[in-house]
């Protein structure tokens, strides 16, 4: 169990001590350094975090593929990290990036291309900023 | 298992079908609608998501307290939702909010008040935008 001295140290200290979840991951939010738009939410394990810090380019850990993943390794759409920040309890990372091309595997600049609004009978979605910058079938050949 | 028709529907459709994890949660990123700054990363369960959409104010689910949580219920520092978006695979939510006071329980405007940089012998942290807007001990009395 954490005690309050541990919490104070993690929240108020300057020691880098990421708090990985049971799967060994922290959450990472990438925003466009120019516009502030959220591009994607993904995960990093210890190795992805270290490689991102050392290289200045975003590395993630893919839960679905269970593998370390250099962003853009297939598509060429890399993310250059302008700044990395860590949240209060050190279990979430925010990177401001210069995105080459598109962040989303669907071909959109951002993964957040649908808006949610209250509607009768429940929430409804609509497309917003949903233009494709590339054709995913051409880029990710199977 | 998901098949590709399910994936297409979730990624390209306009049906709201959030993909909750094994704990029944989606990740939520809240950014400041005025500045684009990431304020916090937290989680929502189905009820928190519905209440947020219906009320226009942010509700979360606290994993540490295992409880639904109206943001600002103790501190008064509520978040009015300007826009909600959903990501490609519908397991992450982005809300742009008007933040009353400070988002972070430590008293800072944002939870991301420390910068991470590469250093000799590993990453190092430094404070940035870390001024406290309130005294957490006065607000969260025990």
mmCIF file of C-alpha atoms in Angstrom:
data_model
loop_
_atom_site.group_PDB
_atom_site.id
_atom_site.type_symbol
_atom_site.label_atom_id
_atom_site.label_comp_id
_atom_site.label_asym_id
_atom_site.label_seq_id
_atom_site.Cartn_x
_atom_site.Cartn_y
_atom_site.Cartn_z
ATOM 1 C CA UNK A 1 0.000 0.000 0.000
ATOM 2 C CA UNK A 2 1.047 3.579 -0.582
ATOM 3 C CA UNK A 3 1.416 5.773 2.440
ATOM 4 C CA UNK A 4 1.116 9.537 2.457
ATOM 5 C CA UNK A 5 4.892 10.080 2.371
ATOM 6 C CA UNK A 6 5.049 8.065 -0.872
ATOM 7 C CA UNK A 7 2.192 10.099 -2.291
ATOM 8 C CA UNK A 8 3.792 13.410 -1.331
ATOM 9 C CA UNK A 9 7.026 12.315 -2.927
ATOM 10 C CA UNK A 10 5.328 11.174 -6.117
ATOM 11 C CA UNK A 11 3.152 14.297 -6.380
ATOM 12 C CA UNK A 12 5.472 17.004 -5.107
ATOM 13 C CA UNK A 13 8.905 15.574 -5.831
ATOM 14 C CA UNK A 14 11.143 15.816 -8.863
ATOM 15 C CA UNK A 15 12.012 12.130 -9.001
ATOM 16 C CA UNK A 16 10.772 10.413 -12.146
ATOM 17 C CA UNK A 17 8.869 7.403 -10.825
ATOM 18 C CA UNK A 18 6.080 6.538 -13.270
ATOM 19 C CA UNK A 19 3.253 4.532 -11.728
ATOM 20 C CA UNK A 20 2.588 1.683 -14.120
ATOM 21 C CA UNK A 21 -0.720 -0.185 -13.919
ATOM 22 C CA UNK A 22 -1.083 -3.958 -13.444
ATOM 23 C CA UNK A 23 -0.219 -4.419 -17.137
ATOM 24 C CA UNK A 24 2.917 -2.276 -16.800
ATOM 25 C CA UNK A 25 1.471 0.688 -18.669
ATOM 26 C CA UNK A 26 0.858 4.397 -18.278
ATOM 27 C CA UNK A 27 -1.646 6.354 -20.354
ATOM 28 C CA UNK A 28 -0.248 8.813 -22.877
ATOM 29 C CA UNK A 29 -2.106 11.732 -24.459
ATOM 30 C CA UNK A 30 -0.548 13.253 -27.578
ATOM 31 C CA UNK A 31 -1.614 16.757 -28.590
ATOM 32 C CA UNK A 32 -0.676 18.772 -31.645
ATOM 33 C CA UNK A 33 1.938 21.274 -30.478
ATOM 34 C CA UNK A 34 0.650 23.891 -32.911
ATOM 35 C CA UNK A 35 -3.105 23.668 -32.391
ATOM 36 C CA UNK A 36 -3.617 21.992 -29.000
ATOM 37 C CA UNK A 37 -5.870 19.394 -30.633
ATOM 38 C CA UNK A 38 -5.801 15.980 -28.977
ATOM 39 C CA UNK A 39 -4.411 13.607 -31.586
ATOM 40 C CA UNK A 40 -4.584 10.281 -29.783
ATOM 41 C CA UNK A 41 -4.633 8.446 -26.477
ATOM 42 C CA UNK A 42 -2.407 5.399 -26.208
ATOM 43 C CA UNK A 43 -0.207 3.550 -23.736
ATOM 44 C CA UNK A 44 3.475 3.348 -22.947
ATOM 45 C CA UNK A 45 5.343 0.704 -21.035
ATOM 46 C CA UNK A 46 8.669 1.412 -19.372
ATOM 47 C CA UNK A 47 10.616 0.745 -22.565
ATOM 48 C CA UNK A 48 8.358 2.925 -24.730
ATOM 49 C CA UNK A 49 8.683 5.740 -22.209
ATOM 50 C CA UNK A 50 12.463 5.476 -22.114
ATOM 51 C CA UNK A 51 12.772 5.315 -25.896
ATOM 52 C CA UNK A 52 10.484 8.317 -26.308
ATOM 53 C CA UNK A 53 12.507 10.382 -23.835
ATOM 54 C CA UNK A 54 15.845 9.325 -25.300
ATOM 55 C CA UNK A 55 14.939 9.653 -28.996
ATOM 56 C CA UNK A 56 12.530 12.602 -28.949
ATOM 57 C CA UNK A 57 10.105 10.568 -31.053
ATOM 58 C CA UNK A 58 6.988 8.848 -29.749
ATOM 59 C CA UNK A 59 7.066 5.133 -28.991
ATOM 60 C CA UNK A 60 4.037 3.325 -27.609
ATOM 61 C CA UNK A 61 3.029 -0.108 -26.441
ATOM 62 C CA UNK A 62 0.199 -1.667 -28.411
ATOM 63 C CA UNK A 63 -2.132 -3.635 -26.168
ATOM 64 C CA UNK A 64 -3.867 -5.301 -29.115
ATOM 65 C CA UNK A 65 -0.595 -6.411 -30.691
ATOM 66 C CA UNK A 66 1.192 -6.820 -27.350
ATOM 67 C CA UNK A 67 4.244 -5.163 -28.816
ATOM 68 C CA UNK A 68 6.418 -2.094 -28.584
ATOM 69 C CA UNK A 69 5.566 0.233 -31.423
ATOM 70 C CA UNK A 70 7.446 3.170 -32.881
ATOM 71 C CA UNK A 71 4.746 5.616 -33.989
ATOM 72 C CA UNK A 72 4.955 5.921 -37.755
ATOM 73 C CA UNK A 73 7.108 2.859 -38.324
ATOM 74 C CA UNK A 74 4.672 1.572 -40.962
ATOM 75 C CA UNK A 75 3.008 4.768 -42.138
ATOM 76 C CA UNK A 76 5.945 7.178 -41.843
ATOM 77 C CA UNK A 77 3.698 9.403 -39.756
ATOM 78 C CA UNK A 78 6.055 9.962 -36.872
ATOM 79 C CA UNK A 79 5.580 12.238 -33.876
ATOM 80 C CA UNK A 80 8.434 14.525 -32.844
ATOM 81 C CA UNK A 81 8.096 15.320 -29.166
ATOM 82 C CA UNK A 82 8.271 19.037 -28.365
ATOM 83 C CA UNK A 83 7.563 18.615 -24.660
ATOM 84 C CA UNK A 84 6.665 15.790 -22.303
ATOM 85 C CA UNK A 85 4.807 16.298 -19.042
ATOM 86 C CA UNK A 86 3.776 13.965 -16.252
ATOM 87 C CA UNK A 87 0.622 14.230 -14.154
ATOM 88 C CA UNK A 88 0.277 14.541 -10.384
ATOM 89 C CA UNK A 89 0.250 10.823 -9.577
ATOM 90 C CA UNK A 90 2.674 9.941 -12.391
ATOM 91 C CA UNK A 91 0.375 7.495 -14.148
ATOM 92 C CA UNK A 92 -0.341 9.660 -17.196
ATOM 93 C CA UNK A 93 1.950 11.361 -19.686
ATOM 94 C CA UNK A 94 1.155 14.279 -21.955
ATOM 95 C CA UNK A 95 3.297 14.822 -25.038
ATOM 96 C CA UNK A 96 3.024 17.851 -27.282
ATOM 97 C CA UNK A 97 4.141 16.699 -30.716
ATOM 98 C CA UNK A 98 4.797 17.755 -34.251
ATOM 99 C CA UNK A 99 2.769 15.204 -36.170
ATOM 100 C CA UNK A 100 3.943 14.184 -39.618
ATOM 101 C CA UNK A 101 0.853 13.408 -41.707
ATOM 102 C CA UNK A 102 -1.949 11.866 -39.679
ATOM 103 C CA UNK A 103 -2.034 10.414 -36.164
ATOM 104 C CA UNK A 104 -4.974 8.064 -36.695
ATOM 105 C CA UNK A 105 -4.717 4.670 -38.391
ATOM 106 C CA UNK A 106 -8.014 5.532 -40.172
ATOM 107 C CA UNK A 107 -6.182 8.279 -42.074
ATOM 108 C CA UNK A 108 -7.451 11.251 -40.078
ATOM 109 C CA UNK A 109 -5.199 13.857 -38.506
ATOM 110 C CA UNK A 110 -6.656 13.068 -35.065
ATOM 111 C CA UNK A 111 -8.355 9.951 -33.692
ATOM 112 C CA UNK A 112 -11.075 12.222 -32.284
ATOM 113 C CA UNK A 113 -13.051 12.802 -35.493
ATOM 114 C CA UNK A 114 -16.515 12.341 -33.985
ATOM 115 C CA UNK A 115 -18.432 14.618 -31.681
ATOM 116 C CA UNK A 116 -20.819 13.311 -29.012
ATOM 117 C CA UNK A 117 -24.015 15.159 -28.229
ATOM 118 C CA UNK A 118 -27.080 14.496 -26.150
ATOM 119 C CA UNK A 119 -30.025 13.355 -28.238
ATOM 120 C CA UNK A 120 -33.427 11.901 -27.705
ATOM 121 C CA UNK A 121 -33.047 8.267 -26.749
ATOM 122 C CA UNK A 122 -29.346 8.614 -25.987
ATOM 123 C CA UNK A 123 -26.121 10.131 -27.217
ATOM 124 C CA UNK A 124 -25.514 10.612 -30.916
ATOM 125 C CA UNK A 125 -22.316 11.056 -32.909
ATOM 126 C CA UNK A 126 -21.451 13.294 -35.837
ATOM 127 C CA UNK A 127 -18.279 13.628 -37.879
ATOM 128 C CA UNK A 128 -16.077 16.667 -37.322
ATOM 129 C CA UNK A 129 -12.606 17.285 -38.787
ATOM 130 C CA UNK A 130 -12.951 13.823 -40.304
ATOM 131 C CA UNK A 131 -11.245 14.297 -43.680
ATOM 132 C CA UNK A 132 -8.796 11.534 -44.477
ATOM 133 C CA UNK A 133 -5.221 12.569 -45.155
ATOM 134 C CA UNK A 134 -4.287 9.112 -46.405
ATOM 135 C CA UNK A 135 -5.931 5.898 -47.504
ATOM 136 C CA UNK A 136 -5.389 3.356 -44.728
ATOM 137 C CA UNK A 137 -5.784 0.410 -47.124
ATOM 138 C CA UNK A 138 -2.903 1.675 -49.208
ATOM 139 C CA UNK A 139 -0.667 2.381 -46.223
ATOM 140 C CA UNK A 140 -1.339 -0.685 -44.079
ATOM 141 C CA UNK A 141 -1.252 -3.474 -46.630
ATOM 142 C CA UNK A 142 -2.099 -6.800 -45.180
ATOM 143 C CA UNK B 1 -13.647 -11.679 -30.400
ATOM 144 C CA UNK B 2 -14.252 -8.626 -32.571
ATOM 145 C CA UNK B 3 -14.529 -9.163 -36.267
ATOM 146 C CA UNK B 4 -13.744 -6.593 -38.926
ATOM 147 C CA UNK B 5 -17.409 -5.661 -39.469
ATOM 148 C CA UNK B 6 -17.667 -4.740 -35.764
ATOM 149 C CA UNK B 7 -14.484 -2.705 -36.051
ATOM 150 C CA UNK B 8 -15.700 -0.852 -39.156
ATOM 151 C CA UNK B 9 -18.966 -0.066 -37.448
ATOM 152 C CA UNK B 10 -17.258 1.189 -34.306
ATOM 153 C CA UNK B 11 -14.680 3.252 -36.219
ATOM 154 C CA UNK B 12 -16.703 4.544 -39.126
ATOM 155 C CA UNK B 13 -20.248 4.517 -37.794
ATOM 156 C CA UNK B 14 -22.268 7.114 -35.950
ATOM 157 C CA UNK B 15 -23.600 4.759 -33.309
ATOM 158 C CA UNK B 16 -22.440 5.618 -29.804
ATOM 159 C CA UNK B 17 -21.016 2.340 -28.511
ATOM 160 C CA UNK B 18 -18.237 3.097 -26.032
ATOM 161 C CA UNK B 19 -15.774 0.257 -25.544
ATOM 162 C CA UNK B 20 -15.363 -0.136 -21.799
ATOM 163 C CA UNK B 21 -12.353 -2.003 -20.455
ATOM 164 C CA UNK B 22 -12.501 -5.006 -18.114
ATOM 165 C CA UNK B 23 -13.220 -2.625 -15.219
ATOM 166 C CA UNK B 24 -16.062 -0.954 -17.131
ATOM 167 C CA UNK B 25 -14.147 2.242 -17.828
ATOM 168 C CA UNK B 26 -13.083 4.465 -20.689
ATOM 169 C CA UNK B 27 -10.234 6.976 -20.474
ATOM 170 C CA UNK B 28 -11.158 10.640 -20.488
ATOM 171 C CA UNK B 29 -8.853 13.552 -21.326
ATOM 172 C CA UNK B 30 -10.021 17.009 -20.289
ATOM 173 C CA UNK B 31 -8.460 20.013 -21.976
ATOM 174 C CA UNK B 32 -8.948 23.713 -21.308
ATOM 175 C CA UNK B 33 -11.282 24.973 -24.044
ATOM 176 C CA UNK B 34 -9.544 28.340 -24.098
ATOM 177 C CA UNK B 35 -5.876 27.326 -24.109
ATOM 178 C CA UNK B 36 -5.778 23.694 -25.285
ATOM 179 C CA UNK B 37 -3.798 22.747 -22.178
ATOM 180 C CA UNK B 38 -4.388 19.209 -20.941
ATOM 181 C CA UNK B 39 -5.942 19.580 -17.492
ATOM 182 C CA UNK B 40 -6.306 15.966 -16.399
ATOM 183 C CA UNK B 41 -6.666 12.348 -17.457
ATOM 184 C CA UNK B 42 -9.288 10.324 -15.607
ATOM 185 C CA UNK B 43 -11.847 7.580 -16.170
ATOM 186 C CA UNK B 44 -15.556 7.372 -16.786
ATOM 187 C CA UNK B 45 -17.854 4.427 -16.378
ATOM 188 C CA UNK B 46 -21.141 4.165 -18.237
ATOM 189 C CA UNK B 47 -22.992 6.208 -15.623
ATOM 190 C CA UNK B 48 -20.352 8.974 -15.504
ATOM 191 C CA UNK B 49 -20.436 9.183 -19.293
ATOM 192 C CA UNK B 50 -24.217 9.438 -19.375
ATOM 193 C CA UNK B 51 -24.355 12.031 -16.615
ATOM 194 C CA UNK B 52 -21.677 14.117 -18.317
ATOM 195 C CA UNK B 53 -23.540 14.070 -21.623
ATOM 196 C CA UNK B 54 -26.900 14.808 -20.022
ATOM 197 C CA UNK B 55 -25.758 17.528 -17.608
ATOM 198 C CA UNK B 56 -22.998 19.237 -19.563
ATOM 199 C CA UNK B 57 -20.731 18.984 -16.513
ATOM 200 C CA UNK B 58 -17.949 16.454 -16.061
ATOM 201 C CA UNK B 59 -18.553 13.348 -13.975
ATOM 202 C CA UNK B 60 -15.863 10.717 -13.517
ATOM 203 C CA UNK B 61 -15.372 7.378 -11.857
ATOM 204 C CA UNK B 62 -12.671 7.303 -9.222
ATOM 205 C CA UNK B 63 -10.738 4.059 -9.303
ATOM 206 C CA UNK B 64 -9.078 4.757 -5.950
ATOM 207 C CA UNK B 65 -12.375 5.520 -4.219
ATOM 208 C CA UNK B 66 -14.384 3.094 -6.393
ATOM 209 C CA UNK B 67 -17.105 5.695 -6.697
ATOM 210 C CA UNK B 68 -18.851 7.951 -9.127
ATOM 211 C CA UNK B 69 -17.575 11.474 -8.737
ATOM 212 C CA UNK B 70 -18.957 14.784 -9.867
ATOM 213 C CA UNK B 71 -15.919 16.899 -10.661
ATOM 214 C CA UNK B 72 -15.867 19.807 -8.233
ATOM 215 C CA UNK B 73 -18.369 18.352 -5.782
ATOM 216 C CA UNK B 74 -15.985 18.983 -2.879
ATOM 217 C CA UNK B 75 -13.870 21.832 -4.218
ATOM 218 C CA UNK B 76 -16.481 23.679 -6.278
ATOM 219 C CA UNK B 77 -14.052 23.478 -9.209
ATOM 220 C CA UNK B 78 -16.488 22.144 -11.761
ATOM 221 C CA UNK B 79 -15.880 21.552 -15.468
ATOM 222 C CA UNK B 80 -18.459 22.781 -17.948
ATOM 223 C CA UNK B 81 -18.225 20.697 -21.103
ATOM 224 C CA UNK B 82 -17.958 22.743 -24.301
ATOM 225 C CA UNK B 83 -17.509 19.735 -26.575
ATOM 226 C CA UNK B 84 -17.132 15.985 -26.200
ATOM 227 C CA UNK B 85 -15.398 13.801 -28.759
ATOM 228 C CA UNK B 86 -14.823 10.075 -29.019
ATOM 229 C CA UNK B 87 -11.797 8.373 -30.526
ATOM 230 C CA UNK B 88 -11.616 5.881 -33.393
ATOM 231 C CA UNK B 89 -12.115 2.725 -31.333
ATOM 232 C CA UNK B 90 -14.476 4.413 -28.856
ATOM 233 C CA UNK B 91 -12.418 3.649 -25.772
ATOM 234 C CA UNK B 92 -11.253 7.205 -25.106
ATOM 235 C CA UNK B 93 -13.163 10.445 -24.672
ATOM 236 C CA UNK B 94 -11.875 13.987 -25.075
ATOM 237 C CA UNK B 95 -13.755 16.814 -23.409
ATOM 238 C CA UNK B 96 -12.966 20.477 -23.938
ATOM 239 C CA UNK B 97 -14.039 22.243 -20.766
ATOM 240 C CA UNK B 98 -14.354 25.563 -19.052
ATOM 241 C CA UNK B 99 -12.594 24.873 -15.784
ATOM 242 C CA UNK B 100 -13.703 26.749 -12.692
ATOM 243 C CA UNK B 101 -10.632 27.268 -10.508
ATOM 244 C CA UNK B 102 -8.165 24.404 -10.692
ATOM 245 C CA UNK B 103 -8.463 20.903 -12.150
ATOM 246 C CA UNK B 104 -5.827 19.259 -9.956
ATOM 247 C CA UNK B 105 -6.421 18.143 -6.374
ATOM 248 C CA UNK B 106 -2.974 19.552 -5.535
ATOM 249 C CA UNK B 107 -4.333 23.037 -6.233
ATOM 250 C CA UNK B 108 -2.780 23.547 -9.675
ATOM 251 C CA UNK B 109 -4.765 24.538 -12.759
ATOM 252 C CA UNK B 110 -3.596 21.371 -14.544
ATOM 253 C CA UNK B 111 -2.396 18.010 -13.227
ATOM 254 C CA UNK B 112 0.509 18.241 -15.679
ATOM 255 C CA UNK B 113 2.713 20.662 -13.718
ATOM 256 C CA UNK B 114 5.999 18.829 -14.261
ATOM 257 C CA UNK B 115 8.071 18.538 -17.391
ATOM 258 C CA UNK B 116 10.111 15.419 -18.222
ATOM 259 C CA UNK B 117 13.494 15.740 -19.902
ATOM 260 C CA UNK B 118 16.307 13.406 -20.732
ATOM 261 C CA UNK B 119 19.190 13.700 -18.303
ATOM 262 C CA UNK B 120 22.359 11.879 -17.480
ATOM 263 C CA UNK B 121 21.446 8.731 -15.589
ATOM 264 C CA UNK B 122 17.784 8.922 -16.595
ATOM 265 C CA UNK B 123 14.860 11.256 -16.955
ATOM 266 C CA UNK B 124 14.511 14.289 -14.730
ATOM 267 C CA UNK B 125 11.516 16.410 -13.803
ATOM 268 C CA UNK B 126 11.119 20.150 -13.353
ATOM 269 C CA UNK B 127 8.136 22.243 -12.326
ATOM 270 C CA UNK B 128 6.327 24.253 -14.985
ATOM 271 C CA UNK B 129 3.056 26.165 -14.574
ATOM 272 C CA UNK B 130 3.024 24.778 -11.036
ATOM 273 C CA UNK B 131 1.585 27.722 -9.080
ATOM 274 C CA UNK B 132 -1.166 26.670 -6.712
ATOM 275 C CA UNK B 133 -4.532 28.348 -7.145
ATOM 276 C CA UNK B 134 -5.844 26.934 -3.879
ATOM 277 C CA UNK B 135 -4.568 25.272 -0.742
ATOM 278 C CA UNK B 136 -5.589 21.606 -0.935
ATOM 279 C CA UNK B 137 -5.441 21.209 2.847
ATOM 280 C CA UNK B 138 -8.018 23.946 3.277
ATOM 281 C CA UNK B 139 -10.308 22.599 0.569
ATOM 282 C CA UNK B 140 -10.147 18.870 1.260
ATOM 283 C CA UNK B 141 -10.457 18.770 5.021
ATOM 284 C CA UNK B 142 -10.127 15.338 6.490
#
